[in-house]
Tab-separated table of C-alpha atoms and ligand atoms in Angstrom:
chain	number	residue	atom	x	y	z
A	1	MET	CA	31.568	-9.409	0.830
A	2	THR	CA	29.012	-12.102	-0.029
A	3	THR	CA	26.895	-11.376	-3.040
A	4	TYR	CA	23.557	-13.064	-3.510
A	5	PHE	CA	23.124	-11.877	-7.087
A	6	PRO	CA	26.545	-12.394	-8.658
A	7	ASN	CA	25.268	-12.204	-12.236
A	8	VAL	CA	23.608	-8.816	-11.881
A	9	ASP	CA	25.151	-5.362	-11.510
A	10	LYS	CA	23.240	-2.229	-10.513
A	11	ILE	CA	20.169	-2.025	-12.742
A	12	GLN	CA	20.401	0.881	-15.199
A	13	TYR	CA	17.881	2.634	-17.402
A	14	GLU	CA	18.546	1.528	-20.989
A	15	GLY	CA	15.347	2.566	-22.762
A	16	LYS	CA	12.580	0.461	-24.224
A	17	LEU	CA	14.626	-1.013	-27.057
A	18	THR	CA	17.128	-2.745	-24.804
A	19	ALA	CA	17.375	-6.536	-24.963
A	20	ASN	CA	18.899	-6.681	-21.460
A	21	PRO	CA	16.349	-8.168	-19.028
A	22	PHE	CA	18.269	-6.643	-16.090
A	23	ALA	CA	17.657	-3.066	-17.215
A	24	PHE	CA	14.875	-0.543	-16.788
A	25	ARG	CA	13.033	0.167	-19.988
A	26	HIS	CA	10.862	2.988	-18.618
A	27	TYR	CA	11.986	3.825	-15.059
A	28	ASN	CA	14.675	6.475	-15.279
A	29	ALA	CA	15.189	7.588	-11.657
A	30	ASP	CA	16.467	11.111	-12.340
A	31	GLU	CA	14.285	11.930	-15.352
A	32	ILE	CA	12.124	14.959	-14.601
A	33	VAL	CA	8.372	14.502	-14.999
A	34	MET	CA	6.201	17.535	-14.204
A	35	GLY	CA	8.981	19.231	-12.273
A	36	LYS	CA	10.034	16.277	-10.102
A	37	SER	CA	12.327	13.309	-10.655
A	38	MET	CA	10.688	9.947	-11.227
A	39	LYS	CA	12.169	8.616	-8.002
A	40	GLU	CA	10.638	11.512	-6.036
A	41	HIS	CA	7.236	10.851	-7.575
A	42	LEU	CA	7.333	7.115	-7.085
A	43	ARG	CA	9.147	6.611	-3.753
A	44	PHE	CA	9.397	2.853	-4.357
A	45	ALA	CA	9.740	0.437	-1.447
A	46	VAL	CA	10.536	-3.283	-1.307
A	47	ALA	CA	8.499	-5.447	1.085
A	48	TYR	CA	10.568	-7.698	3.359
A	49	TRP	CA	7.858	-10.340	3.684
A	50	HIS	CA	7.236	-11.257	0.062
A	51	THR	CA	10.807	-10.753	-1.057
A	52	MET	CA	12.753	-12.272	1.840
A	53	THR	CA	10.483	-14.754	3.643
A	54	GLN	CA	7.955	-15.988	1.091
A	55	ASP	CA	8.932	-19.539	0.093
A	56	GLY	CA	6.620	-20.251	-2.844
A	57	SER	CA	4.461	-22.756	-0.963
A	58	ASP	CA	0.682	-22.763	-1.399
A	59	PRO	CA	-2.112	-24.779	0.254
A	60	PHE	CA	-1.427	-27.593	-2.218
A	61	GLY	CA	2.329	-27.569	-2.555
A	62	ASN	CA	5.668	-27.373	-0.788
A	63	PRO	CA	8.113	-24.476	-1.056
A	64	THR	CA	9.647	-23.921	-4.491
A	65	ASN	CA	11.818	-20.856	-4.053
A	66	ILE	CA	15.579	-21.265	-4.182
A	67	ARG	CA	17.003	-18.837	-1.614
A	68	THR	CA	20.740	-18.900	-1.057
A	69	TRP	CA	20.499	-16.997	2.228
A	70	GLU	CA	19.079	-19.996	4.114
A	71	ALA	CA	21.543	-20.947	6.916
A	72	GLU	CA	21.954	-23.346	9.862
A	73	THR	CA	19.946	-21.384	12.424
A	74	PRO	CA	16.991	-18.966	12.142
A	75	MET	CA	19.170	-16.120	13.465
A	76	ALA	CA	21.944	-16.838	10.917
A	77	THR	CA	19.319	-16.842	8.136
A	78	ALA	CA	17.889	-13.575	9.473
A	79	LYS	CA	21.353	-11.954	9.317
A	80	ASN	CA	21.983	-13.223	5.779
A	81	ARG	CA	18.619	-11.831	4.755
A	82	VAL	CA	19.632	-8.335	5.837
A	83	GLU	CA	22.719	-8.523	3.591
A	84	ALA	CA	20.722	-9.887	0.663
A	85	PHE	CA	17.887	-7.397	1.154
A	86	PHE	CA	20.172	-4.377	0.989
A	87	GLU	CA	21.876	-5.859	-2.075
A	88	ILE	CA	18.442	-6.046	-3.743
A	89	LEU	CA	17.550	-2.476	-2.744
A	90	THR	CA	20.918	-1.129	-3.881
A	91	LYS	CA	20.905	-2.986	-7.199
A	92	LEU	CA	17.346	-1.816	-7.938
A	93	GLY	CA	18.072	1.741	-6.796
A	94	VAL	CA	15.058	1.543	-4.459
A	95	GLU	CA	15.376	3.947	-1.529
A	96	TYR	CA	12.701	2.653	0.880
A	97	PHE	CA	11.624	-0.616	2.486
A	98	CYS	CA	8.865	-2.038	4.702
A	99	PHE	CA	8.658	-4.941	7.124
A	100	HIS	CA	6.631	-6.747	9.797
A	101	ASP	CA	8.452	-7.563	13.029
A	102	ILE	CA	8.367	-11.314	12.362
A	103	ASP	CA	9.843	-10.902	8.859
A	104	ILE	CA	13.166	-9.627	10.127
A	105	ALA	CA	13.739	-11.671	13.293
A	106	PRO	CA	12.852	-15.142	14.573
A	107	GLU	CA	10.267	-15.209	17.360
A	108	GLY	CA	12.249	-17.619	19.531
A	109	ASP	CA	10.641	-19.199	22.588
A	110	SER	CA	9.371	-16.104	24.393
A	111	LEU	CA	8.357	-12.512	23.778
A	112	GLU	CA	11.559	-11.453	25.550
A	113	GLU	CA	13.682	-13.526	23.168
A	114	PHE	CA	11.752	-12.167	20.177
A	115	PHE	CA	12.419	-8.596	21.275
A	116	ALA	CA	16.126	-9.354	21.817
A	117	ASN	CA	16.323	-10.834	18.310
A	118	ILE	CA	14.608	-7.732	16.886
A	119	ASP	CA	17.140	-5.505	18.675
A	120	GLU	CA	20.068	-7.461	17.241
A	121	ILE	CA	18.718	-7.504	13.666
A	122	THR	CA	17.645	-3.850	13.673
A	123	ASP	CA	21.212	-2.940	14.746
A	124	LEU	CA	22.380	-4.626	11.519
A	125	ILE	CA	19.627	-2.970	9.483
A	126	LYS	CA	20.565	0.422	10.906
A	127	GLU	CA	24.207	-0.084	9.903
A	128	LYS	CA	23.086	-0.896	6.362
A	129	MET	CA	20.782	2.131	6.273
A	130	ASP	CA	23.586	4.438	7.401
A	131	GLU	CA	25.928	2.918	4.817
A	132	THR	CA	23.500	3.201	1.864
A	133	GLY	CA	21.147	6.093	2.708
A	134	ILE	CA	18.168	3.748	2.265
A	135	LYS	CA	15.189	4.685	4.459
A	136	LEU	CA	12.360	2.929	6.302
A	137	LEU	CA	9.016	3.763	4.657
A	138	TRP	CA	7.055	1.853	7.270
A	139	ASN	CA	7.069	-1.073	9.608
A	140	THR	CA	4.276	-2.932	11.326
A	141	ALA	CA	3.620	-5.693	13.820
A	142	ASN	CA	2.404	-9.051	12.573
A	143	MET	CA	-0.617	-9.619	14.808
A	144	PHE	CA	-2.271	-12.281	12.691
A	145	SER	CA	0.015	-15.281	11.984
A	146	ASP	CA	0.491	-16.779	15.441
A	147	PRO	CA	-2.340	-19.004	16.766
A	148	ARG	CA	-2.783	-16.608	19.721
A	149	PHE	CA	-4.411	-14.223	17.219
A	150	ASN	CA	-7.031	-16.790	16.257
A	151	ASN	CA	-9.793	-14.400	17.381
A	152	GLY	CA	-8.041	-11.152	16.524
A	153	ALA	CA	-5.416	-8.977	18.201
A	154	ALA	CA	-6.911	-5.708	19.524
A	155	SER	CA	-10.358	-7.141	18.749
A	156	SER	CA	-9.693	-10.467	20.484
A	157	ASN	CA	-12.188	-11.678	23.089
A	158	ASN	CA	-9.148	-12.398	25.311
A	159	ALA	CA	-7.580	-9.429	27.128
A	160	GLU	CA	-4.203	-11.185	27.393
A	161	VAL	CA	-4.029	-11.220	23.606
A	162	PHE	CA	-4.767	-7.472	23.605
A	163	ALA	CA	-1.848	-6.963	26.005
A	164	TYR	CA	0.468	-9.083	23.858
A	165	ALA	CA	-0.508	-7.091	20.740
A	166	ALA	CA	0.092	-3.827	22.633
A	167	ALA	CA	3.602	-5.010	23.508
A	168	GLN	CA	4.299	-5.715	19.823
A	169	VAL	CA	3.031	-2.266	18.830
A	170	LYS	CA	5.227	-0.611	21.482
A	171	LYS	CA	8.242	-2.507	20.157
A	172	GLY	CA	7.234	-1.571	16.615
A	173	LEU	CA	7.232	2.106	17.530
A	174	ASP	CA	10.542	1.773	19.373
A	175	ILE	CA	12.216	0.320	16.277
A	176	SER	CA	10.413	2.861	14.062
A	177	LYS	CA	12.112	5.571	16.141
A	178	LYS	CA	15.454	3.762	16.020
A	179	LEU	CA	15.303	3.462	12.216
A	180	GLY	CA	13.595	6.794	11.489
A	181	GLY	CA	10.421	5.198	10.123
A	182	GLN	CA	8.255	7.686	8.212
A	183	ASN	CA	4.957	5.792	8.623
A	184	TYR	CA	3.603	3.006	10.812
A	185	VAL	CA	0.953	0.618	9.455
A	186	PHE	CA	-1.884	-1.349	11.034
A	187	TRP	CA	-3.357	-4.122	8.937
A	188	GLY	CA	-6.107	-5.945	10.799
A	189	GLY	CA	-6.120	-9.315	9.108
A	190	ARG	CA	-7.754	-10.975	12.104
A	191	GLU	CA	-9.655	-7.887	13.254
A	192	GLY	CA	-13.044	-9.082	12.143
A	193	TYR	CA	-15.480	-11.802	12.938
A	194	GLU	CA	-16.459	-15.311	11.974
A	195	SER	CA	-19.997	-15.236	13.391
A	196	LEU	CA	-22.188	-12.542	14.926
A	197	LEU	CA	-23.703	-15.271	17.124
A	198	ASN	CA	-20.812	-14.849	19.574
A	199	THR	CA	-19.431	-11.431	18.607
A	200	ASP	CA	-19.884	-7.992	20.176
A	201	MET	CA	-18.890	-5.950	17.140
A	202	LYS	CA	-19.106	-2.565	18.834
A	203	PHE	CA	-16.982	-3.710	21.790
A	204	GLU	CA	-14.362	-5.150	19.457
A	205	GLN	CA	-14.145	-1.960	17.400
A	206	ASP	CA	-13.938	0.167	20.556
A	207	ASN	CA	-10.945	-1.950	21.573
A	208	ILE	CA	-9.218	-1.530	18.202
A	209	ALA	CA	-9.569	2.256	18.626
A	210	ARG	CA	-8.173	1.919	22.171
A	211	LEU	CA	-5.001	0.306	20.829
A	212	PHE	CA	-4.661	3.019	18.150
A	213	LYS	CA	-4.989	5.751	20.780
A	214	MET	CA	-2.338	4.021	22.898
A	215	ALA	CA	-0.047	4.059	19.844
A	216	ILE	CA	-0.609	7.803	19.339
A	217	ALA	CA	0.054	8.466	23.031
A	218	TYR	CA	3.229	6.356	23.067
A	219	GLY	CA	4.542	8.069	19.909
A	220	GLU	CA	4.071	11.418	21.648
A	221	LYS	CA	5.777	10.137	24.776
A	222	ILE	CA	8.923	8.954	22.968
A	223	GLY	CA	8.982	11.965	20.640
A	224	HIS	CA	8.539	9.926	17.477
A	225	LYS	CA	5.363	10.373	15.503
A	226	PRO	CA	5.282	8.494	12.211
A	227	GLN	CA	2.212	8.962	10.024
A	228	PHE	CA	-0.110	6.195	11.237
A	229	LEU	CA	-1.829	4.255	8.461
A	230	ILE	CA	-4.661	1.734	8.427
A	231	GLU	CA	-4.682	-0.724	5.552
A	232	PRO	CA	-8.211	-1.750	4.548
A	233	LYS	CA	-9.069	-5.243	3.315
A	234	PRO	CA	-12.553	-6.739	3.074
A	235	LYS	CA	-11.845	-10.397	3.854
A	236	GLU	CA	-9.186	-13.086	3.928
A	237	PRO	CA	-8.097	-14.275	6.391
A	238	SER	CA	-11.168	-13.111	8.355
A	239	LYS	CA	-14.571	-13.783	6.885
A	240	HIS	CA	-15.518	-10.186	7.525
A	241	GLN	CA	-12.768	-7.673	8.329
A	242	TYR	CA	-13.717	-4.449	10.095
A	243	ASP	CA	-11.519	-2.292	7.832
A	244	PHE	CA	-13.491	-3.446	4.781
A	245	ASP	CA	-12.507	-0.667	2.364
A	246	ALA	CA	-11.431	2.990	2.300
A	247	ALA	CA	-14.921	4.365	2.994
A	248	THR	CA	-15.589	1.966	5.896
A	249	THR	CA	-12.180	2.713	7.386
A	250	MET	CA	-12.729	6.469	7.120
A	251	ALA	CA	-16.003	6.067	9.004
A	252	PHE	CA	-14.038	4.259	11.738
A	253	ILE	CA	-11.305	6.933	11.787
A	254	GLN	CA	-13.894	9.704	12.070
A	255	LYS	CA	-16.063	7.911	14.624
A	256	TYR	CA	-13.097	7.564	16.992
A	257	GLY	CA	-11.605	11.021	16.278
A	258	LEU	CA	-8.377	9.685	14.762
A	259	GLU	CA	-8.299	12.015	11.707
A	260	GLY	CA	-5.282	14.019	12.834
A	261	ASP	CA	-3.035	10.995	13.222
A	262	PHE	CA	-4.318	8.330	10.832
A	263	LYS	CA	-4.495	8.053	7.053
A	264	LEU	CA	-4.883	5.066	4.744
A	265	ASN	CA	-2.438	2.628	3.195
A	266	LEU	CA	-4.304	1.343	0.165
A	267	GLU	CA	-3.556	-1.882	-1.679
A	268	ALA	CA	-4.599	-2.564	-5.264
A	269	ASN	CA	-5.537	-6.202	-4.665
A	270	HIS	CA	-7.512	-5.333	-1.523
A	271	ALA	CA	-9.488	-2.797	-3.557
A	272	THR	CA	-10.504	-5.398	-6.115
A	273	LEU	CA	-11.366	-7.918	-3.374
A	274	ALA	CA	-13.744	-5.264	-1.987
A	275	GLY	CA	-15.381	-4.963	-5.401
A	276	HIS	CA	-13.740	-1.620	-6.221
A	277	THR	CA	-11.113	-0.439	-8.648
A	278	PHE	CA	-7.846	0.722	-7.113
A	279	GLU	CA	-8.425	4.260	-8.396
A	280	HIS	CA	-11.808	4.282	-6.642
A	281	GLU	CA	-10.133	3.554	-3.309
A	282	LEU	CA	-7.461	6.207	-3.918
A	283	ASN	CA	-10.132	8.713	-4.874
A	284	VAL	CA	-12.191	7.967	-1.738
A	285	ALA	CA	-9.079	8.544	0.385
A	286	ARG	CA	-8.427	11.846	-1.395
A	287	CYS	CA	-11.976	12.978	-0.668
A	288	TYR	CA	-11.023	12.766	3.028
A	289	ASP	CA	-7.454	14.094	2.611
A	290	ALA	CA	-6.350	10.693	3.846
A	291	LEU	CA	-4.303	9.165	1.034
A	292	GLY	CA	-1.231	8.042	2.970
A	293	SER	CA	0.648	5.374	1.045
A	294	ILE	CA	0.016	2.507	-1.345
A	295	ASP	CA	0.736	-1.202	-1.548
A	296	ALA	CA	1.451	-1.818	-5.199
A	297	ASN	CA	0.368	-5.134	-6.643
A	298	GLN	CA	-2.454	-6.563	-8.702
A	299	GLY	CA	-4.999	-9.308	-8.265
A	300	ASP	CA	-6.384	-11.696	-10.820
A	301	THR	CA	-9.926	-10.990	-11.936
A	302	LEU	CA	-10.451	-14.728	-12.451
A	303	LEU	CA	-9.578	-15.553	-8.841
A	304	GLY	CA	-11.384	-14.528	-5.683
A	305	TRP	CA	-8.389	-14.270	-3.381
A	306	ASP	CA	-5.416	-12.043	-2.706
A	307	THR	CA	-2.782	-13.095	-5.235
A	308	ASP	CA	-0.426	-10.118	-4.633
A	309	GLU	CA	1.038	-10.225	-8.131
A	310	PHE	CA	3.639	-7.744	-9.292
A	311	PRO	CA	1.862	-4.901	-11.113
A	312	THR	CA	2.158	-5.208	-14.896
A	313	ASN	CA	-1.127	-3.629	-15.997
A	314	ILE	CA	-0.419	-0.115	-17.309
A	315	TYR	CA	-4.091	0.816	-17.442
A	316	ASP	CA	-4.337	0.382	-13.674
A	317	THR	CA	-1.026	2.057	-12.845
A	318	THR	CA	-1.899	5.032	-15.068
A	319	LEU	CA	-5.177	5.656	-13.265
A	320	ALA	CA	-3.498	5.102	-9.880
A	321	MET	CA	-0.680	7.523	-10.703
A	322	TYR	CA	-3.239	10.053	-11.900
A	323	GLU	CA	-4.832	9.968	-8.432
A	324	ILE	CA	-1.389	10.357	-6.839
A	325	LEU	CA	-0.573	13.362	-9.061
A	326	GLU	CA	-3.945	14.881	-8.181
A	327	ASN	CA	-3.042	14.305	-4.523
A	328	GLY	CA	0.095	16.405	-4.967
A	329	GLY	CA	2.255	13.294	-4.470
A	330	ILE	CA	2.318	10.418	-2.015
A	331	ALA	CA	5.014	11.567	0.476
A	332	PRO	CA	5.633	10.769	3.294
A	333	GLY	CA	4.085	7.569	1.961
A	334	GLY	CA	5.397	5.634	-1.001
A	335	ILE	CA	4.755	2.844	-3.469
A	336	ASN	CA	5.508	-0.390	-1.653
A	337	PHE	CA	5.652	-3.561	-3.720
A	338	ASP	CA	3.387	-5.786	-1.648
A	339	SER	CA	3.918	-8.277	-4.428
A	340	LYS	CA	5.291	-11.781	-4.623
A	341	VAL	CA	6.854	-13.749	-7.423
A	342	ARG	CA	4.715	-16.579	-8.754
A	343	ARG	CA	5.430	-20.106	-7.537
A	344	SER	CA	6.944	-20.930	-10.897
A	345	SER	CA	9.351	-17.957	-10.750
A	346	PHE	CA	11.572	-19.620	-8.176
A	347	GLU	CA	15.070	-18.436	-9.050
A	348	MET	CA	16.894	-15.761	-7.042
A	349	ASP	CA	17.154	-13.462	-10.068
A	350	ASP	CA	13.356	-13.502	-10.448
A	351	LEU	CA	13.222	-11.228	-7.392
A	352	LEU	CA	15.047	-8.553	-9.389
A	353	LEU	CA	13.184	-9.211	-12.648
A	354	ALA	CA	9.826	-8.932	-10.864
A	355	HIS	CA	10.685	-5.601	-9.254
A	356	ILE	CA	12.019	-4.270	-12.565
A	357	ALA	CA	8.667	-5.191	-14.159
A	358	GLY	CA	6.714	-3.472	-11.386
A	359	MET	CA	8.883	-0.340	-11.408
A	360	ASP	CA	8.713	-0.061	-15.201
A	361	THR	CA	4.926	-0.484	-15.111
A	362	PHE	CA	4.558	2.315	-12.553
A	363	ALA	CA	7.005	4.501	-14.508
A	364	ARG	CA	4.843	4.058	-17.612
A	365	GLY	CA	1.781	4.843	-15.514
A	366	LEU	CA	3.448	7.997	-14.197
A	367	LYS	CA	4.361	9.190	-17.696
A	368	ALA	CA	0.888	8.523	-19.070
A	369	ALA	CA	-0.771	10.159	-16.050
A	370	ALA	CA	1.490	13.216	-16.386
A	371	ALA	CA	0.525	13.540	-20.068
A	372	LEU	CA	-3.167	13.266	-19.155
A	373	LYS	CA	-2.695	15.977	-16.565
A	374	GLU	CA	-0.636	18.261	-18.809
A	375	ASP	CA	-3.254	17.944	-21.573
A	376	ARG	CA	-6.011	18.559	-18.999
A	377	PHE	CA	-7.691	15.447	-20.424
A	378	PHE	CA	-9.887	14.645	-17.418
A	379	ASP	CA	-10.099	18.292	-16.292
A	380	GLU	CA	-11.724	19.374	-19.542
A	381	LEU	CA	-14.061	16.393	-19.550
A	382	LYS	CA	-15.229	17.158	-16.037
A	383	GLU	CA	-15.459	20.920	-16.554
A	384	LYS	CA	-17.745	20.296	-19.494
A	385	ARG	CA	-19.745	17.645	-17.657
A	386	TYR	CA	-20.439	19.867	-14.633
A	387	ALA	CA	-20.707	23.125	-16.660
A	388	THR	CA	-24.303	23.809	-15.586
A	389	TYR	CA	-23.013	24.525	-12.069
A	390	GLN	CA	-20.772	27.332	-13.347
A	391	GLU	CA	-23.555	29.855	-13.994
A	392	GLY	CA	-27.251	30.517	-13.575
A	393	ILE	CA	-29.180	28.275	-11.233
A	394	GLY	CA	-26.247	25.839	-10.821
A	395	ALA	CA	-23.926	28.563	-9.518
A	396	LYS	CA	-26.640	29.582	-7.037
A	397	ILE	CA	-27.069	25.962	-5.834
A	398	VAL	CA	-23.374	25.511	-5.078
A	399	ALA	CA	-23.271	28.939	-3.426
A	400	ASP	CA	-25.972	27.593	-1.065
A	401	LYS	CA	-28.350	30.386	-2.129
A	402	GLU	CA	-31.280	28.170	-3.102
A	403	ASP	CA	-33.777	26.075	-1.150
A	404	LEU	CA	-36.530	23.587	-1.981
A	405	GLU	CA	-39.119	26.349	-2.514
A	406	THR	CA	-36.996	28.573	-4.772
A	407	LEU	CA	-35.898	25.525	-6.762
A	408	THR	CA	-39.506	24.413	-7.158
A	409	ASP	CA	-40.336	27.830	-8.634
A	410	TYR	CA	-37.371	27.454	-10.987
A	411	ALA	CA	-38.226	23.864	-12.003
A	412	LEU	CA	-41.852	24.764	-12.749
A	413	GLN	CA	-40.591	27.268	-15.327
A	414	HIS	CA	-37.730	25.074	-16.661
A	415	ASP	CA	-39.136	21.536	-16.839
A	416	ASP	CA	-37.857	20.884	-20.359
A	417	VAL	CA	-34.496	19.382	-19.217
A	418	LYS	CA	-31.977	18.539	-21.948
A	419	LEU	CA	-29.070	16.158	-21.213
A	420	GLU	CA	-25.876	15.692	-23.178
A	421	SER	CA	-24.404	12.315	-24.117
A	422	SER	CA	-21.302	11.278	-22.142
A	423	HIS	CA	-19.688	9.767	-25.266
A	424	LEU	CA	-18.001	7.405	-22.793
A	425	GLU	CA	-16.812	4.942	-25.457
A	426	MET	CA	-14.982	7.730	-27.270
A	427	VAL	CA	-13.446	8.870	-23.958
A	428	LYS	CA	-12.122	5.372	-23.263
A	429	SER	CA	-10.703	5.124	-26.760
A	430	ARG	CA	-8.893	8.475	-26.383
A	431	LEU	CA	-7.533	7.342	-22.998
A	432	ASN	CA	-6.016	4.316	-24.736
A	433	ASP	CA	-3.951	6.691	-26.887
A	434	TYR	CA	-2.077	7.757	-23.739
A	435	LEU	CA	-1.174	4.195	-22.794
A	436	VAL	CA	0.639	3.068	-25.926
B	501	LIG	MN1	-2.652	-8.454	-0.643
């Protein structure tokens, strides 16, 4: 059997003192944290697009990545990629993966040829899944790269584009059923507008909801209902994307009555592009019981675009994992590395090193978040901060027993309000103790 990573065996946990770069220093799959194994908490997934098809090119430079799976024809390359991908998953001990339709199979010269290529490649993927026990976290249709999606997919001004997108979604659900996909994602990169001068925003959003309802109906028809997820992003490639952030997307989901079928797939770098922290977006989703899955990566605060870097910031992963613990876990979603190696990390083995870094960073985040939860660090802070609602007038307010008149009577007799300091600097300093 061909191996694409001949120098690396299965990655093992060796503890933080190891000098072996091909070892986990913090991620110990079977270690129990708060009653569950780390792998059950984290449900890691590898993203086909960044890991298998990203070539290291940028708007100013040619591809840099050395990829030994490149072959004579696009189909031969696609088949090699399946082999290499499952070698990566197996060596990392990652049990889930995600892909867009165009990542796995060449588009060919027609939609019919594209679908035939998808059928052939998903047969291979299914064999590998059966052989290894690795599962499909989610798949999606790429409805943004081809020039036909210039003006959107479901939100396009051209009905033939809508039909084409619908065909891709149908195929996506067919292969989700074939591979036992647990979730199905919609990311509307081109679902937005360039100028309101020629855009009917309401019409376009109605059409996006139409496509989503068709997806729900088709899932019911074929007896396969993955958790549907919408992935918010504020901009890039569109100037203004309709699924701007978690709150905007929840308004959309509620407006069109999609709450029973749709949750959110939240990405760290999309959160920061929207001017939020990642934990803010996760918390918003939790407020609506709509935290579905996450795309793990990080942006660069010095850059205004979506850099999709592997997560290495333990502060961020700790606060993200805290939200996930508060959510009671992320299943049937997972932690998908929507992350790409930097242009200068062009060797094959960098793909493994980058995932090891990301997995270790999330493992550290999990451990720190579990300690925060076990110590009731945030619970005690918040209990104290909202204590005035536990008794007296506060308890009556939250029991809905007061009104503007009764509260006016109360305030007239209690107008000497005393506040307590938040001591926020001390809180942040104590939080640091959990990270190191
Ligand atoms: Mn991104």
